[in-house]
XYZ file of C-alpha atoms in Angstrom:
316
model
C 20.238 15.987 16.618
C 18.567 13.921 19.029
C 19.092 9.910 19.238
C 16.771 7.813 16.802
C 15.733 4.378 17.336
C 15.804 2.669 13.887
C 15.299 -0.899 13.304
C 18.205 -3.146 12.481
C 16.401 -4.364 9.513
C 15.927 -0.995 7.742
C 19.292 0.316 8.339
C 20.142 -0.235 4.998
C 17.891 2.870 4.003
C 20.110 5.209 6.284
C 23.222 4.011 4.065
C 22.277 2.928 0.725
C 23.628 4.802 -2.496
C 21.126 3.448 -4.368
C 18.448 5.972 -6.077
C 15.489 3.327 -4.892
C 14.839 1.659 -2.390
C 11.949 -0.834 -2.458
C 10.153 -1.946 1.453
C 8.143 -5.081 0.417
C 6.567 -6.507 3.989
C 3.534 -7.834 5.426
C 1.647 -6.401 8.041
C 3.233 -5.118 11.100
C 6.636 -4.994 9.687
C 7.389 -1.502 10.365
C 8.227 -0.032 6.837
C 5.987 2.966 7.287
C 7.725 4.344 10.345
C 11.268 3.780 8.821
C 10.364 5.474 6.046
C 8.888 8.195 7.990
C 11.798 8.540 9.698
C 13.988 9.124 6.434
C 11.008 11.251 5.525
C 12.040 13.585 8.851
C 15.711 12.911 8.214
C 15.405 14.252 4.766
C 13.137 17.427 5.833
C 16.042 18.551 8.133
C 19.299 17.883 5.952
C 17.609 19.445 3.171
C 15.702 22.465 3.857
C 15.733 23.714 0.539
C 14.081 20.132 -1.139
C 10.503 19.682 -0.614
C 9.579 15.961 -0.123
C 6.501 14.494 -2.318
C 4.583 11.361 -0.474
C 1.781 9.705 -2.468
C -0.648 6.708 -1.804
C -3.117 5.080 -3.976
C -6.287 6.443 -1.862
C -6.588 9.976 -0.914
C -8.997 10.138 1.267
C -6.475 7.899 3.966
C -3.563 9.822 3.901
C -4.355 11.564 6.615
C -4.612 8.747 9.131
C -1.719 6.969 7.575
C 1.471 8.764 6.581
C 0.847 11.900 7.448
C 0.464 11.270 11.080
C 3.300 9.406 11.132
C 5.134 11.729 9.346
C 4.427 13.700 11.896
C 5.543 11.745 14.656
C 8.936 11.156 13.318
C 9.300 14.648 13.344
C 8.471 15.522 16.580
C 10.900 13.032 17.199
C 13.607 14.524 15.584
C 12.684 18.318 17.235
C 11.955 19.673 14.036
C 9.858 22.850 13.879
C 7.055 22.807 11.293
C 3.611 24.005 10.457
C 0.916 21.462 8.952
C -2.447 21.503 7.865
C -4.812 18.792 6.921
C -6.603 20.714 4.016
C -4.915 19.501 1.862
C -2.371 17.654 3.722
C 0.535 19.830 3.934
C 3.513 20.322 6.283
C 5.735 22.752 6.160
C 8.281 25.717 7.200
C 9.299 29.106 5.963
C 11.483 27.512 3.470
C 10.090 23.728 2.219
C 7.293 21.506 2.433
C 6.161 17.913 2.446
C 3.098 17.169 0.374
C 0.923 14.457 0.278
C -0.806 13.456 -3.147
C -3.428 10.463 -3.888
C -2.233 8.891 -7.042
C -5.565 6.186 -7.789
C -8.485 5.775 -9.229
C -9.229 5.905 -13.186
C -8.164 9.590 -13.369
C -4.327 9.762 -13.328
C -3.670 13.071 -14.746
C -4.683 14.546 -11.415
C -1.179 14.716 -11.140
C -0.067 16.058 -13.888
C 0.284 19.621 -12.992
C 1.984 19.015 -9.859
C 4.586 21.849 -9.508
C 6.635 21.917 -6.165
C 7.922 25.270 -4.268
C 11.530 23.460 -4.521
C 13.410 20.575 -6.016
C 12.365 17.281 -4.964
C 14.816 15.561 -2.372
C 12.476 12.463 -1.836
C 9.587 11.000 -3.679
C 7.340 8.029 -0.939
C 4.881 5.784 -2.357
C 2.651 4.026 0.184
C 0.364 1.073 -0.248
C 1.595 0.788 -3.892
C 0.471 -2.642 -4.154
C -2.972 -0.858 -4.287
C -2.389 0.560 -7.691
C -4.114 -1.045 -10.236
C -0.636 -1.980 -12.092
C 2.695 -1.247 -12.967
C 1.333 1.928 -16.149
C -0.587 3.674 -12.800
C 2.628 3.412 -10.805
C 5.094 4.954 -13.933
C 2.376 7.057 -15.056
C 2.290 8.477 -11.398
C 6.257 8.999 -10.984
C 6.561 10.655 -14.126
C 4.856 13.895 -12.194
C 7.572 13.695 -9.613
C 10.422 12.698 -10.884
C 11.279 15.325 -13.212
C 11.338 17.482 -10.331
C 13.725 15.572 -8.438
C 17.638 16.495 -7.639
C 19.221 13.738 -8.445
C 22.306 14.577 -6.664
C 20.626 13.595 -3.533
C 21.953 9.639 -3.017
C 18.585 8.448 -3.036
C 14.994 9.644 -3.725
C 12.392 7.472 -4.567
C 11.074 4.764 -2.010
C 8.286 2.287 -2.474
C 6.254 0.525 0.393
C 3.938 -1.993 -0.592
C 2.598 -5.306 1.284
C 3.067 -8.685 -0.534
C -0.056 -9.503 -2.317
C -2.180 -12.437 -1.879
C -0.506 -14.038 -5.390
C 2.502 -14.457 -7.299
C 0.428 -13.370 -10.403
C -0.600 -9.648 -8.890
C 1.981 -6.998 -10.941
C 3.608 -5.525 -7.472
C 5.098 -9.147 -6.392
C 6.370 -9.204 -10.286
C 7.786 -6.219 -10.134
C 9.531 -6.299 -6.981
C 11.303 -9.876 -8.324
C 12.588 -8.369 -10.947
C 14.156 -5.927 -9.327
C 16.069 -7.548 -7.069
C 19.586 -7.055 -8.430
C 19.172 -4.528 -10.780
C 21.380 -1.244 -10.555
C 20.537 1.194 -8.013
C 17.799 -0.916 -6.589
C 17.944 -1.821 -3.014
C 14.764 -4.481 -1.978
C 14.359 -4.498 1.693
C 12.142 -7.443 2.720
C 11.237 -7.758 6.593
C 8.465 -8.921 9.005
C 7.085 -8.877 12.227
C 9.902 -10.272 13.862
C 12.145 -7.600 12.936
C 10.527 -5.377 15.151
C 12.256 -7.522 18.472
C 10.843 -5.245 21.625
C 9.159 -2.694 19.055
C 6.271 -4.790 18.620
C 3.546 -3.664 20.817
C 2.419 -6.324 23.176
C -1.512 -6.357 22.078
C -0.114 -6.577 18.567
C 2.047 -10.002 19.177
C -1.405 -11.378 21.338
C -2.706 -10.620 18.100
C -0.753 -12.308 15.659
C 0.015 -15.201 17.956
C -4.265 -15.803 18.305
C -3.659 -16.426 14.351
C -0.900 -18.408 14.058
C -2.589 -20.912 15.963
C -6.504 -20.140 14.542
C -5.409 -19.912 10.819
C -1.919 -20.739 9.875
C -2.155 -19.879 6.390
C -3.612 -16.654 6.446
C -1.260 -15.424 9.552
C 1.997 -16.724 7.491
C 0.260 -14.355 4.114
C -0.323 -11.672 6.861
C 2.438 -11.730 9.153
C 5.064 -13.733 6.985
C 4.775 -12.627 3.271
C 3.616 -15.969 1.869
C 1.553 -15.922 -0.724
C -2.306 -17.409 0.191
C -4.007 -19.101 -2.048
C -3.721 -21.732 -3.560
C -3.877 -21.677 -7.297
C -4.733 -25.430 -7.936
C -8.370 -24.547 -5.663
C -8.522 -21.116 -7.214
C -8.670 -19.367 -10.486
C -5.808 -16.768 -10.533
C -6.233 -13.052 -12.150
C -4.145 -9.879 -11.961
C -6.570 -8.091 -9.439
C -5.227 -5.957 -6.903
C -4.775 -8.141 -3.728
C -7.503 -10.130 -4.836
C -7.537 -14.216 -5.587
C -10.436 -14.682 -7.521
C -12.854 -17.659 -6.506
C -13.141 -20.307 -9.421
C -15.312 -23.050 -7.613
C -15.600 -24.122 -4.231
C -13.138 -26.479 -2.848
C -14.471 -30.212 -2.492
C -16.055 -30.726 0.755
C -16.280 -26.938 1.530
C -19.302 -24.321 2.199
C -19.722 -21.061 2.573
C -20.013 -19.761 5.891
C -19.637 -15.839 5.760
C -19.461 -13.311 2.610
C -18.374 -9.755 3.313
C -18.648 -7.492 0.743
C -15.816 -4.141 0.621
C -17.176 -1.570 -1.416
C -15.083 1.764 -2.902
C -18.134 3.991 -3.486
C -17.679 6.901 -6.958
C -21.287 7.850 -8.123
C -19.691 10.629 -10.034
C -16.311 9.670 -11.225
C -13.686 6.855 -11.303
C -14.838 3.731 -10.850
C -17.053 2.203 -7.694
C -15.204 -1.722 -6.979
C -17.047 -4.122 -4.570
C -14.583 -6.743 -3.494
C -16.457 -9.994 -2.306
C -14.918 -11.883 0.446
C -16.004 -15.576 1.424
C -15.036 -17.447 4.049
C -15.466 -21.457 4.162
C -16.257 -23.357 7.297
C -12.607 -24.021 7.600
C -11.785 -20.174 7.984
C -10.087 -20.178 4.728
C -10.566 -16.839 3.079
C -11.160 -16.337 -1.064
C -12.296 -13.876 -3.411
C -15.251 -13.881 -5.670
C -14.558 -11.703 -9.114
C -14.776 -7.883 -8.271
C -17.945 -6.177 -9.337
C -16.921 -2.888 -11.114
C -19.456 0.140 -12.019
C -17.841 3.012 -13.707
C -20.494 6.119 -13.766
C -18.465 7.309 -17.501
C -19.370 4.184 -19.188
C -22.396 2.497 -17.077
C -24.375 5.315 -16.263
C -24.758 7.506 -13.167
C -26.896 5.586 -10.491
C -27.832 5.877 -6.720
C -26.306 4.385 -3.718
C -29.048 2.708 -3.680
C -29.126 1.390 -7.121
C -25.514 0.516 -6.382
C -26.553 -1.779 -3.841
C -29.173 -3.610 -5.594
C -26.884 -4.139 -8.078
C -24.120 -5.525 -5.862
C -26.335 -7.694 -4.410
C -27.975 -8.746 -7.371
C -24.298 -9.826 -8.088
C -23.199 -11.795 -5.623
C -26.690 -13.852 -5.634
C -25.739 -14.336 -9.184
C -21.945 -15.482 -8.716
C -22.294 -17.363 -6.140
C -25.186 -19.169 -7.412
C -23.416 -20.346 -10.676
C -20.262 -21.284 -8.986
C -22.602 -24.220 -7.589
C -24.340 -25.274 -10.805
């Protein structure tokens, strides 16, 4: 077995009896590659277990954690055969899949039927779900496949969210002390000399051009402040009540999850003041089952059409 480098922080993980353990970071904090490390740990003592990783958005899994999945194990020497379509590594014996769990439609995972017993179950991003019913809905396909003899086998990654009132920080409160819960919570400055060096340019440019949004980004805080802003249970999202007093709008960005034929298309509306304070204006939300198939086109008249509109009565 070749020599590891794992991160003070998460040694916990390589210890714990626990059956979950929960990774709740910001940015940059390394959670991904120390699960993806357990991921490879757990591929080699257990070749007889298949290992189940799921993220809210399928079409990113495979620039996210299955690349580094496959890093860790090419750092651990293990031999394996992957391929992208579907996501799918594996040898003569087990296999590590990689699901998408969002959108609208979560029986997708309903008939999910591994080769083997289950020796670990990895949710990434799961502050992306759209609450706490998508994340239990989405275990229940796993976890009755699970081996429960295995000391652990369930671990959750999510960042903090912008709010207090978004379900994943509420959820990872109240399990902090519960039975066979283990809540990991790090930052950049775990990583010591693991931090690349463009990375800590990076996050120092912010700390000094926008101290509130580095400490949500870098730090965990939450960022907004609710006596400015009118709070709602929206993924990361603060939503944007009125405009602070002796504010204007600079810059609007609009981030939009396209699905002309099913689930749900989301444009998320981001302004930024003159101070380089960042909010959210209410989510526009087309869903083709209940609105109507339209164009891309149509879609974008219509999300313009709606943030002329918002914006325009948030000032009257």
């Amino acid at each position: 077995m070749p020599i590891i480098n794992v991160i003070k922080a998460y040694q916990p993980l390589w210890t714990t009896t626990y059956n979950t353990a929960i990774l709740y970071s910001p940015r940059c904090s390394g959670k991904s590659k120390a699960a993806s490390q357990i991921v490879a740990y757990y591929f080699n003592k257990y070749p007889h277990h298949d290992i189940a990783i799921c993220r809210c958005n399928a079409n990113s899994l495979k620039d996210s954690c299955f690349n580094e999945v496959i890093e860790a194990l090419d750092d651990f020497g293990t031999d394996y055969s992957s391929s992208t379509i579907p996501p799918v590594i594996k040898d003569s014996r087990h296999r590590i899949t990689f699901h998408g769990i969002g959108g609208s439609d979560v029986s997708r995972t309903r008939s999910f039927k591994p080769t083997n017993k289950l020796s670990l179950i990895v949710v990434e991003e799961t502050q992306q779900l759209a609450n706490q019913q998508q994340l239990d809905q989405a275990l229940s396909s796993f976890v009755r496949h699970l081996d429960t003899s295995i000391p652990y086998h369930i671990i959750l990654l999510g960042n903090n969210p912008a709010t207090k009132q978004h379900w994943w920080w509420q959820y990872v409160e109240s399990s902090r002390g519960l039975p066979n819960r283990l809540v990991l919570e790090t930052n950049y400055t775990c990583l010591g000399k693991f931090l690349p060096a463009p990375v800590a340019e990076e996050i120092e440019w912010l700390k000094q051009a926008n101290p509130p949004l580095y400490r949500h980004m870098y730090l965990g805080e939450p960022l907004f402040d609710k006596q400015a802003l009118a709070v709602y249970n929206y993924t990361d999202a603060c939503l944007l009540d009125a405009i602070p007093a002796g504010r204007r709008i600079n810059r609007i960005s609009i981030g939009v999850d396209v699905a002309i034929q099913r689930d749900k298309t989301a444009a998320v509306i981001l302004v930024e003041d003159n101070l380089g304070y960042l909010y959210f204006l209410p989510p526009f939300i087309h869903n083709p089952a209940t609105d109507g198939v339209i164009s891309s086109q149509q879609q974008a008249i219509l999300i313009k059409n709606y943030v002329d509109t918002t914006l325009a009565n948030l000032f009257t």
